[in-house]
């Protein structure tokens, strides 16, 4: 008797061999509103922001987008925000998506998880791990970041409800000056969560406000985010084999990328729909000329016509052409059109903060001497070659898939 | 509950799963807990499985499905019967199909 029946992982490449899925996964920002007020947040608006709420996609518009996503072969959607659970129609949208045969990633602070919601996730499982943000293992360190009294207890209560029902979730964190010293304790606490297969993934290079909407908030983020030296020290001391993975990554993917701005996979087989129906190549890129209005079009058209055109964009900024276009640290550096837009309002400005981090990492790995600049090095290929095989023994990591913090 | 698959019974995809046709590939996505062994897994069928699945419409008995397949593929009846019973049994075990009636 033959085996007619096969259990498959949705991301198994063989499954899609020969198929050309226009859309594999889709991020949906259900709202930009959030009940926390995190110091580092790139997007949050107050929970009661009526204007924002009025502009948000309606339930029916979101269902139309989910329907089209499913018709394009999409297997996974991510409900994110803001805090997606603030939407009154969250349950309706969740069940709707699951009934379309979509797996759902929920990115939440867990403070709004009720017994009823945990029960729903148990009965109709998301089929993906719920991703919970945590900033500290203690009330004071956590709420120093969230600036929302009672949020620590609420988050723990939400996670306990998930634990009670056996609903799988993992922790994601952010390291800032305010909670840097708590990372070890948080890591230790997360090891008690049955679905964590290692230390939590910490984002370090905090984004400025992605809508460029507040100088005051940007100044605060700049003060709170780790310095390049702190970022590198923290990355290299992480107990998840980051350094080995970085060495391996460098030998495979680093090198000057010329004037072409998009070297990542943004807008290929996926993208992010913001709370108001703008389809973006990735979660961060909100430059008005790079977003597609779904209220006047379709996911299909954006993926087949609009995004490929945007991806052809070339740099014209002399600073970028002189530095980034010729820099062999590209790949390791998080410089990208989205970060450039967020920091400077253009797609092709070298982001000094990221440049410093990349150079500090390169010095740490022995790729650069003190004072050397990545775009001036002529023998970069030999340097990268010498890097292979120099990695100290150690475990492989799951962070080696690229340097984009949102990968 | 009768768990034995029978040729004189009619089976239909359960409402607890979502069957999706993605570019010609059938993907079975669990909707509720308790489908299959692991909840983060999806299921797919091979060509033979797909030919059987497409006929599990809640109207045809398995014996009728066997006859249809014999006619269409001109295969050995015993072999096809064994395939139909085998697959339906696996699907039933995983609660992907349910029995609708018994003669």
PDB file of N, CA and C in Angstrom, chain A residues 260-350:
ATOM      1  N   UNK A 260      21.995  49.496  -6.207  1.00  0.00           N
ATOM      2  CA  UNK A 260      20.662  48.917  -6.021  1.00  0.00           C
ATOM      3  C   UNK A 260      20.299  48.988  -4.542  1.00  0.00           C
ATOM      4  N   UNK A 261      19.135  49.543  -4.271  1.00  0.00           N
ATOM      5  CA  UNK A 261      18.798  49.782  -2.856  1.00  0.00           C
ATOM      6  C   UNK A 261      18.215  48.570  -2.135  1.00  0.00           C
ATOM      7  N   UNK A 262      17.504  47.743  -2.879  1.00  0.00           N
ATOM      8  CA  UNK A 262      16.836  46.619  -2.218  1.00  0.00           C
ATOM      9  C   UNK A 262      17.606  45.322  -2.453  1.00  0.00           C
ATOM     10  N   UNK A 263      18.302  44.878  -1.431  1.00  0.00           N
ATOM     11  CA  UNK A 263      19.005  43.601  -1.562  1.00  0.00           C
ATOM     12  C   UNK A 263      18.353  42.549  -0.671  1.00  0.00           C
ATOM     13  N   UNK A 264      17.372  42.965   0.117  1.00  0.00           N
ATOM     14  CA  UNK A 264      16.671  42.012   0.986  1.00  0.00           C
ATOM     15  C   UNK A 264      15.482  41.430   0.213  1.00  0.00           C
ATOM     16  N   UNK A 265      14.660  40.685   0.905  1.00  0.00           N
ATOM     17  CA  UNK A 265      13.519  40.054   0.229  1.00  0.00           C
ATOM     18  C   UNK A 265      12.219  40.830   0.375  1.00  0.00           C
ATOM     19  N   UNK A 266      12.328  42.096   0.792  1.00  0.00           N
ATOM     20  CA  UNK A 266      11.105  42.873   1.033  1.00  0.00           C
ATOM     21  C   UNK A 266      10.215  42.928  -0.205  1.00  0.00           C
ATOM     22  N   UNK A 267       8.954  42.635   0.000  1.00  0.00           N
ATOM     23  CA  UNK A 267       7.987  42.745  -1.089  1.00  0.00           C
ATOM     24  C   UNK A 267       7.973  41.553  -2.021  1.00  0.00           C
ATOM     25  N   UNK A 268       8.765  40.538  -1.721  1.00  0.00           N
ATOM     26  CA  UNK A 268       8.756  39.331  -2.547  1.00  0.00           C
ATOM     27  C   UNK A 268       7.978  38.253  -1.787  1.00  0.00           C
ATOM     28  N   UNK A 269       6.825  37.922  -2.275  1.00  0.00           N
ATOM     29  CA  UNK A 269       6.009  36.876  -1.637  1.00  0.00           C
ATOM     30  C   UNK A 269       5.471  37.273  -0.278  1.00  0.00           C
ATOM     31  N   UNK A 270       5.480  38.554   0.010  1.00  0.00           N
ATOM     32  CA  UNK A 270       4.952  38.994   1.300  1.00  0.00           C
ATOM     33  C   UNK A 270       5.011  40.494   1.431  1.00  0.00           C
ATOM     34  N   UNK A 271       4.579  40.973   2.562  1.00  0.00           N
ATOM     35  CA  UNK A 271       4.590  42.400   2.818  1.00  0.00           C
ATOM     36  C   UNK A 271       3.788  42.671   4.075  1.00  0.00           C
ATOM     37  N   UNK A 272       3.560  43.934   4.317  1.00  0.00           N
ATOM     38  CA  UNK A 272       2.853  44.309   5.546  1.00  0.00           C
ATOM     39  C   UNK A 272       1.755  45.323   5.208  1.00  0.00           C
ATOM     40  N   UNK A 273       0.565  45.044   5.685  1.00  0.00           N
ATOM     41  CA  UNK A 273      -0.544  45.985   5.491  1.00  0.00           C
ATOM     42  C   UNK A 273      -0.667  46.807   6.766  1.00  0.00           C
ATOM     43  N   UNK A 274      -0.587  48.118   6.640  1.00  0.00           N
ATOM     44  CA  UNK A 274      -0.704  48.932   7.854  1.00  0.00           C
ATOM     45  C   UNK A 274      -2.174  49.060   8.263  1.00  0.00           C
ATOM     46  N   UNK A 275      -2.406  49.717   9.374  1.00  0.00           N
ATOM     47  CA  UNK A 275      -3.754  49.756   9.960  1.00  0.00           C
ATOM     48  C   UNK A 275      -4.764  50.463   9.070  1.00  0.00           C
ATOM     49  N   UNK A 276      -4.263  51.200   8.070  1.00  0.00           N
ATOM     50  CA  UNK A 276      -5.150  52.024   7.247  1.00  0.00           C
ATOM     51  C   UNK A 276      -5.241  51.527   5.803  1.00  0.00           C
ATOM     52  N   UNK A 277      -4.680  50.345   5.557  1.00  0.00           N
ATOM     53  CA  UNK A 277      -4.826  49.738   4.231  1.00  0.00           C
ATOM     54  C   UNK A 277      -3.686  50.011   3.275  1.00  0.00           C
ATOM     55  N   UNK A 278      -2.584  50.539   3.786  1.00  0.00           N
ATOM     56  CA  UNK A 278      -1.425  50.728   2.914  1.00  0.00           C
ATOM     57  C   UNK A 278      -0.563  49.472   2.942  1.00  0.00           C
ATOM     58  N   UNK A 279      -0.288  48.951   1.771  1.00  0.00           N
ATOM     59  CA  UNK A 279       0.513  47.729   1.659  1.00  0.00           C
ATOM     60  C   UNK A 279       1.969  48.138   1.488  1.00  0.00           C
ATOM     61  N   UNK A 280       2.803  47.678   2.400  1.00  0.00           N
ATOM     62  CA  UNK A 280       4.222  48.063   2.415  1.00  0.00           C
ATOM     63  C   UNK A 280       5.089  46.862   2.064  1.00  0.00           C
ATOM     64  N   UNK A 281       6.264  47.129   1.496  1.00  0.00           N
ATOM     65  CA  UNK A 281       7.178  46.032   1.167  1.00  0.00           C
ATOM     66  C   UNK A 281       7.624  45.289   2.422  1.00  0.00           C
ATOM     67  N   UNK A 282       7.781  46.033   3.517  1.00  0.00           N
ATOM     68  CA  UNK A 282       8.121  45.391   4.778  1.00  0.00           C
ATOM     69  C   UNK A 282       7.471  46.207   5.901  1.00  0.00           C
ATOM     70  N   UNK A 283       7.642  45.725   7.107  1.00  0.00           N
ATOM     71  CA  UNK A 283       6.933  46.349   8.218  1.00  0.00           C
ATOM     72  C   UNK A 283       7.386  47.793   8.479  1.00  0.00           C
ATOM     73  N   UNK A 284       8.612  48.118   8.090  1.00  0.00           N
ATOM     74  CA  UNK A 284       9.136  49.418   8.470  1.00  0.00           C
ATOM     75  C   UNK A 284       9.070  50.476   7.375  1.00  0.00           C
ATOM     76  N   UNK A 285       9.004  50.060   6.136  1.00  0.00           N
ATOM     77  CA  UNK A 285       9.139  51.042   5.053  1.00  0.00           C
ATOM     78  C   UNK A 285       7.819  51.741   4.744  1.00  0.00           C
ATOM     79  N   UNK A 286       7.725  52.986   5.204  1.00  0.00           N
ATOM     80  CA  UNK A 286       6.469  53.732   5.032  1.00  0.00           C
ATOM     81  C   UNK A 286       6.662  55.013   4.225  1.00  0.00           C
ATOM     82  N   UNK A 287       7.743  55.092   3.493  1.00  0.00           N
ATOM     83  CA  UNK A 287       7.933  56.230   2.595  1.00  0.00           C
ATOM     84  C   UNK A 287       6.698  56.277   1.680  1.00  0.00           C
ATOM     85  N   UNK A 288       6.027  57.447   1.604  1.00  0.00           N
ATOM     86  CA  UNK A 288       4.753  57.512   0.871  1.00  0.00           C
ATOM     87  C   UNK A 288       4.829  56.982  -0.554  1.00  0.00           C
ATOM     88  N   UNK A 289       5.984  57.131  -1.190  1.00  0.00           N
ATOM     89  CA  UNK A 289       6.081  56.669  -2.583  1.00  0.00           C
ATOM     90  C   UNK A 289       6.281  55.166  -2.707  1.00  0.00           C
ATOM     91  N   UNK A 290       6.490  54.500  -1.590  1.00  0.00           N
ATOM     92  CA  UNK A 290       6.742  53.053  -1.669  1.00  0.00           C
ATOM     93  C   UNK A 290       5.569  52.223  -1.162  1.00  0.00           C
ATOM     94  N   UNK A 291       4.476  52.891  -0.753  1.00  0.00           N
ATOM     95  CA  UNK A 291       3.340  52.122  -0.227  1.00  0.00           C
ATOM     96  C   UNK A 291       2.189  52.125  -1.225  1.00  0.00           C
ATOM     97  N   UNK A 292       1.410  51.066  -1.172  1.00  0.00           N
ATOM     98  CA  UNK A 292       0.333  50.837  -2.150  1.00  0.00           C
ATOM     99  C   UNK A 292      -0.997  50.853  -1.413  1.00  0.00           C
ATOM    100  N   UNK A 293      -1.929  51.652  -1.911  1.00  0.00           N
ATOM    101  CA  UNK A 293      -3.221  51.804  -1.234  1.00  0.00           C
ATOM    102  C   UNK A 293      -4.161  50.650  -1.600  1.00  0.00           C
ATOM    103  N   UNK A 294      -4.376  49.759  -0.641  1.00  0.00           N
ATOM    104  CA  UNK A 294      -5.241  48.601  -0.918  1.00  0.00           C
ATOM    105  C   UNK A 294      -6.708  48.997  -1.021  1.00  0.00           C
ATOM    106  N   UNK A 295      -7.057  50.150  -0.491  1.00  0.00           N
ATOM    107  CA  UNK A 295      -8.452  50.588  -0.622  1.00  0.00           C
ATOM    108  C   UNK A 295      -8.765  50.921  -2.082  1.00  0.00           C
ATOM    109  N   UNK A 296      -7.729  51.086  -2.888  1.00  0.00           N
ATOM    110  CA  UNK A 296      -7.948  51.403  -4.299  1.00  0.00           C
ATOM    111  C   UNK A 296      -7.300  50.359  -5.204  1.00  0.00           C
ATOM    112  N   UNK A 297      -6.963  49.226  -4.670  1.00  0.00           N
ATOM    113  CA  UNK A 297      -6.298  48.215  -5.498  1.00  0.00           C
ATOM    114  C   UNK A 297      -6.320  46.851  -4.845  1.00  0.00           C
ATOM    115  N   UNK A 298      -5.371  46.006  -5.209  1.00  0.00           N
ATOM    116  CA  UNK A 298      -5.382  44.632  -4.702  1.00  0.00           C
ATOM    117  C   UNK A 298      -3.969  44.196  -4.300  1.00  0.00           C
ATOM    118  N   UNK A 299      -3.927  43.197  -3.449  1.00  0.00           N
ATOM    119  CA  UNK A 299      -2.640  42.620  -3.054  1.00  0.00           C
ATOM    120  C   UNK A 299      -1.902  42.135  -4.301  1.00  0.00           C
ATOM    121  N   UNK A 300      -2.667  41.503  -5.190  1.00  0.00           N
ATOM    122  CA  UNK A 300      -2.072  40.899  -6.388  1.00  0.00           C
ATOM    123  C   UNK A 300      -1.352  41.959  -7.228  1.00  0.00           C
ATOM    124  N   UNK A 301      -2.053  43.070  -7.446  1.00  0.00           N
ATOM    125  CA  UNK A 301      -1.430  44.101  -8.277  1.00  0.00           C
ATOM    126  C   UNK A 301      -0.178  44.667  -7.607  1.00  0.00           C
ATOM    127  N   UNK A 302      -0.278  44.847  -6.302  1.00  0.00           N
ATOM    128  CA  UNK A 302       0.888  45.369  -5.582  1.00  0.00           C
ATOM    129  C   UNK A 302       2.070  44.415  -5.712  1.00  0.00           C
ATOM    130  N   UNK A 303       1.802  43.130  -5.543  1.00  0.00           N
ATOM    131  CA  UNK A 303       2.886  42.146  -5.566  1.00  0.00           C
ATOM    132  C   UNK A 303       3.456  41.951  -6.968  1.00  0.00           C
ATOM    133  N   UNK A 304       2.588  42.045  -7.959  1.00  0.00           N
ATOM    134  CA  UNK A 304       3.045  41.753  -9.328  1.00  0.00           C
ATOM    135  C   UNK A 304       3.552  42.973 -10.088  1.00  0.00           C
ATOM    136  N   UNK A 305       3.019  44.133  -9.746  1.00  0.00           N
ATOM    137  CA  UNK A 305       3.383  45.321 -10.533  1.00  0.00           C
ATOM    138  C   UNK A 305       4.104  46.383  -9.691  1.00  0.00           C
ATOM    139  N   UNK A 306       3.452  46.746  -8.575  1.00  0.00           N
ATOM    140  CA  UNK A 306       3.961  47.897  -7.811  1.00  0.00           C
ATOM    141  C   UNK A 306       5.294  47.598  -7.100  1.00  0.00           C
ATOM    142  N   UNK A 307       5.314  46.511  -6.335  1.00  0.00           N
ATOM    143  CA  UNK A 307       6.524  46.202  -5.558  1.00  0.00           C
ATOM    144  C   UNK A 307       7.758  45.960  -6.442  1.00  0.00           C
ATOM    145  N   UNK A 308       7.618  45.167  -7.531  1.00  0.00           N
ATOM    146  CA  UNK A 308       8.816  44.950  -8.359  1.00  0.00           C
ATOM    147  C   UNK A 308       9.405  46.261  -8.882  1.00  0.00           C
ATOM    148  N   UNK A 309       8.507  47.218  -9.180  1.00  0.00           N
ATOM    149  CA  UNK A 309       8.984  48.517  -9.677  1.00  0.00           C
ATOM    150  C   UNK A 309       9.771  49.249  -8.574  1.00  0.00           C
ATOM    151  N   UNK A 310       9.211  49.225  -7.369  1.00  0.00           N
ATOM    152  CA  UNK A 310       9.897  49.897  -6.257  1.00  0.00           C
ATOM    153  C   UNK A 310      11.259  49.239  -5.995  1.00  0.00           C
ATOM    154  N   UNK A 311      11.285  47.935  -6.122  1.00  0.00           N
ATOM    155  CA  UNK A 311      12.524  47.211  -5.823  1.00  0.00           C
ATOM    156  C   UNK A 311      13.652  47.544  -6.810  1.00  0.00           C
ATOM    157  N   UNK A 312      13.286  48.126  -7.920  1.00  0.00           N
ATOM    158  CA  UNK A 312      14.324  48.499  -8.908  1.00  0.00           C
ATOM    159  C   UNK A 312      14.987  49.840  -8.571  1.00  0.00           C
ATOM    160  N   UNK A 313      14.472  50.494  -7.538  1.00  0.00           N
ATOM    161  CA  UNK A 313      14.983  51.830  -7.194  1.00  0.00           C
ATOM    162  C   UNK A 313      16.500  51.798  -6.959  1.00  0.00           C
ATOM    163  N   UNK A 314      17.150  52.796  -7.513  1.00  0.00           N
ATOM    164  CA  UNK A 314      18.608  52.888  -7.329  1.00  0.00           C
ATOM    165  C   UNK A 314      18.959  54.122  -6.516  1.00  0.00           C
ATOM    166  N   UNK A 315      20.062  54.040  -5.835  1.00  0.00           N
ATOM    167  CA  UNK A 315      20.505  55.167  -5.005  1.00  0.00           C
ATOM    168  C   UNK A 315      21.005  56.304  -5.890  1.00  0.00           C
ATOM    169  N   UNK A 316      20.751  57.523  -5.420  1.00  0.00           N
ATOM    170  CA  UNK A 316      21.326  58.656  -6.144  1.00  0.00           C
ATOM    171  C   UNK A 316      22.068  59.594  -5.197  1.00  0.00           C
ATOM    172  N   UNK A 317      21.904  59.367  -3.911  1.00  0.00           N
ATOM    173  CA  UNK A 317      22.583  60.199  -2.918  1.00  0.00           C
ATOM    174  C   UNK A 317      24.101  59.972  -3.014  1.00  0.00           C
ATOM    175  N   UNK A 318      24.866  61.037  -3.297  1.00  0.00           N
ATOM    176  CA  UNK A 318      26.327  60.865  -3.445  1.00  0.00           C
ATOM    177  C   UNK A 318      26.969  60.212  -2.206  1.00  0.00           C
ATOM    178  N   UNK A 319      26.427  60.535  -1.028  1.00  0.00           N
ATOM    179  CA  UNK A 319      26.981  59.957   0.205  1.00  0.00           C
ATOM    180  C   UNK A 319      26.810  58.449   0.217  1.00  0.00           C
ATOM    181  N   UNK A 320      25.643  57.992  -0.217  1.00  0.00           N
ATOM    182  CA  UNK A 320      25.374  56.551  -0.262  1.00  0.00           C
ATOM    183  C   UNK A 320      26.273  55.895  -1.317  1.00  0.00           C
ATOM    184  N   UNK A 321      26.367  56.549  -2.495  1.00  0.00           N
ATOM    185  CA  UNK A 321      27.151  55.943  -3.575  1.00  0.00           C
ATOM    186  C   UNK A 321      28.633  55.852  -3.217  1.00  0.00           C
ATOM    187  N   UNK A 322      29.084  56.837  -2.461  1.00  0.00           N
ATOM    188  CA  UNK A 322      30.500  56.843  -2.077  1.00  0.00           C
ATOM    189  C   UNK A 322      30.770  55.806  -0.992  1.00  0.00           C
ATOM    190  N   UNK A 323      29.809  55.662  -0.078  1.00  0.00           N
ATOM    191  CA  UNK A 323      30.051  54.794   1.083  1.00  0.00           C
ATOM    192  C   UNK A 323      29.330  53.448   0.946  1.00  0.00           C
ATOM    193  N   UNK A 324      28.026  53.442   1.197  1.00  0.00           N
ATOM    194  CA  UNK A 324      27.272  52.182   1.288  1.00  0.00           C
ATOM    195  C   UNK A 324      27.400  51.327   0.024  1.00  0.00           C
ATOM    196  N   UNK A 325      27.294  51.954  -1.146  1.00  0.00           N
ATOM    197  CA  UNK A 325      27.317  51.194  -2.404  1.00  0.00           C
ATOM    198  C   UNK A 325      28.628  50.435  -2.567  1.00  0.00           C
ATOM    199  N   UNK A 326      29.695  50.954  -1.954  1.00  0.00           N
ATOM    200  CA  UNK A 326      31.017  50.340  -2.138  1.00  0.00           C
ATOM    201  C   UNK A 326      31.494  49.594  -0.895  1.00  0.00           C
ATOM    202  N   UNK A 327      30.651  49.564   0.130  1.00  0.00           N
ATOM    203  CA  UNK A 327      31.100  49.024   1.426  1.00  0.00           C
ATOM    204  C   UNK A 327      30.908  47.512   1.481  1.00  0.00           C
ATOM    205  N   UNK A 328      31.978  46.794   1.839  1.00  0.00           N
ATOM    206  CA  UNK A 328      31.843  45.326   1.879  1.00  0.00           C
ATOM    207  C   UNK A 328      31.127  44.847   3.143  1.00  0.00           C
ATOM    208  N   UNK A 329      30.840  45.750   4.044  1.00  0.00           N
ATOM    209  CA  UNK A 329      30.093  45.352   5.252  1.00  0.00           C
ATOM    210  C   UNK A 329      28.592  45.263   4.990  1.00  0.00           C
ATOM    211  N   UNK A 330      28.165  45.685   3.791  1.00  0.00           N
ATOM    212  CA  UNK A 330      26.737  45.574   3.470  1.00  0.00           C
ATOM    213  C   UNK A 330      26.353  44.101   3.532  1.00  0.00           C
ATOM    214  N   UNK A 331      25.260  43.862   4.116  1.00  0.00           N
ATOM    215  CA  UNK A 331      24.870  42.469   4.399  1.00  0.00           C
ATOM    216  C   UNK A 331      24.860  42.319   5.902  1.00  0.00           C
ATOM    217  N   UNK A 332      26.001  42.622   6.517  1.00  0.00           N
ATOM    218  CA  UNK A 332      26.060  42.595   7.971  1.00  0.00           C
ATOM    219  C   UNK A 332      25.422  43.880   8.522  1.00  0.00           C
ATOM    220  N   UNK A 333      25.614  44.961   7.799  1.00  0.00           N
ATOM    221  CA  UNK A 333      25.054  46.251   8.219  1.00  0.00           C
ATOM    222  C   UNK A 333      23.535  46.234   7.997  1.00  0.00           C
ATOM    223  N   UNK A 334      22.810  46.830   8.915  1.00  0.00           N
ATOM    224  CA  UNK A 334      21.344  46.866   8.782  1.00  0.00           C
ATOM    225  C   UNK A 334      20.853  48.020   7.913  1.00  0.00           C
ATOM    226  N   UNK A 335      21.788  48.719   7.286  1.00  0.00           N
ATOM    227  CA  UNK A 335      21.405  49.796   6.368  1.00  0.00           C
ATOM    228  C   UNK A 335      20.405  49.275   5.340  1.00  0.00           C
ATOM    229  N   UNK A 336      19.311  49.953   5.197  1.00  0.00           N
ATOM    230  CA  UNK A 336      18.336  49.572   4.177  1.00  0.00           C
ATOM    231  C   UNK A 336      17.452  50.790   3.914  1.00  0.00           C
ATOM    232  N   UNK A 337      16.649  50.753   2.853  1.00  0.00           N
ATOM    233  CA  UNK A 337      15.808  51.914   2.541  1.00  0.00           C
ATOM    234  C   UNK A 337      14.875  52.284   3.688  1.00  0.00           C
ATOM    235  N   UNK A 338      14.377  51.269   4.412  1.00  0.00           N
ATOM    236  CA  UNK A 338      13.449  51.568   5.508  1.00  0.00           C
ATOM    237  C   UNK A 338      14.155  52.316   6.632  1.00  0.00           C
ATOM    238  N   UNK A 339      15.325  51.834   7.023  1.00  0.00           N
ATOM    239  CA  UNK A 339      16.050  52.502   8.106  1.00  0.00           C
ATOM    240  C   UNK A 339      16.460  53.913   7.686  1.00  0.00           C
ATOM    241  N   UNK A 340      16.835  54.049   6.424  1.00  0.00           N
ATOM    242  CA  UNK A 340      17.221  55.365   5.924  1.00  0.00           C
ATOM    243  C   UNK A 340      16.029  56.319   5.989  1.00  0.00           C
ATOM    244  N   UNK A 341      14.865  55.829   5.569  1.00  0.00           N
ATOM    245  CA  UNK A 341      13.644  56.651   5.597  1.00  0.00           C
ATOM    246  C   UNK A 341      13.318  57.059   7.028  1.00  0.00           C
ATOM    247  N   UNK A 342      13.388  56.101   7.928  1.00  0.00           N
ATOM    248  CA  UNK A 342      13.013  56.388   9.307  1.00  0.00           C
ATOM    249  C   UNK A 342      13.955  57.427   9.930  1.00  0.00           C
ATOM    250  N   UNK A 343      15.242  57.277   9.656  1.00  0.00           N
ATOM    251  CA  UNK A 343      16.215  58.157  10.311  1.00  0.00           C
ATOM    252  C   UNK A 343      16.347  59.515   9.618  1.00  0.00           C
ATOM    253  N   UNK A 344      16.239  59.518   8.281  1.00  0.00           N
ATOM    254  CA  UNK A 344      16.540  60.768   7.570  1.00  0.00           C
ATOM    255  C   UNK A 344      15.457  61.236   6.595  1.00  0.00           C
ATOM    256  N   UNK A 345      14.456  60.406   6.348  1.00  0.00           N
ATOM    257  CA  UNK A 345      13.390  60.825   5.443  1.00  0.00           C
ATOM    258  C   UNK A 345      13.704  60.622   3.966  1.00  0.00           C
ATOM    259  N   UNK A 346      14.766  59.892   3.662  1.00  0.00           N
ATOM    260  CA  UNK A 346      15.057  59.534   2.268  1.00  0.00           C
ATOM    261  C   UNK A 346      15.338  58.027   2.227  1.00  0.00           C
ATOM    262  N   UNK A 347      15.396  57.485   1.027  1.00  0.00           N
ATOM    263  CA  UNK A 347      15.634  56.038   0.938  1.00  0.00           C
ATOM    264  C   UNK A 347      17.113  55.689   0.904  1.00  0.00           C
ATOM    265  N   UNK A 348      17.950  56.683   0.619  1.00  0.00           N
ATOM    266  CA  UNK A 348      19.352  56.339   0.372  1.00  0.00           C
ATOM    267  C   UNK A 348      20.343  57.220   1.140  1.00  0.00           C
ATOM    268  N   UNK A 349      20.063  57.424   2.407  1.00  0.00           N
ATOM    269  CA  UNK A 349      21.033  58.137   3.244  1.00  0.00           C
ATOM    270  C   UNK A 349      21.756  57.124   4.123  1.00  0.00           C
ATOM    271  N   UNK A 350      23.066  57.184   4.192  1.00  0.00           N
ATOM    272  CA  UNK A 350      23.773  56.278   5.094  1.00  0.00           C
ATOM    273  C   UNK A 350      23.335  56.540   6.539  1.00  0.00           C
TER     274      UNK A 350
END
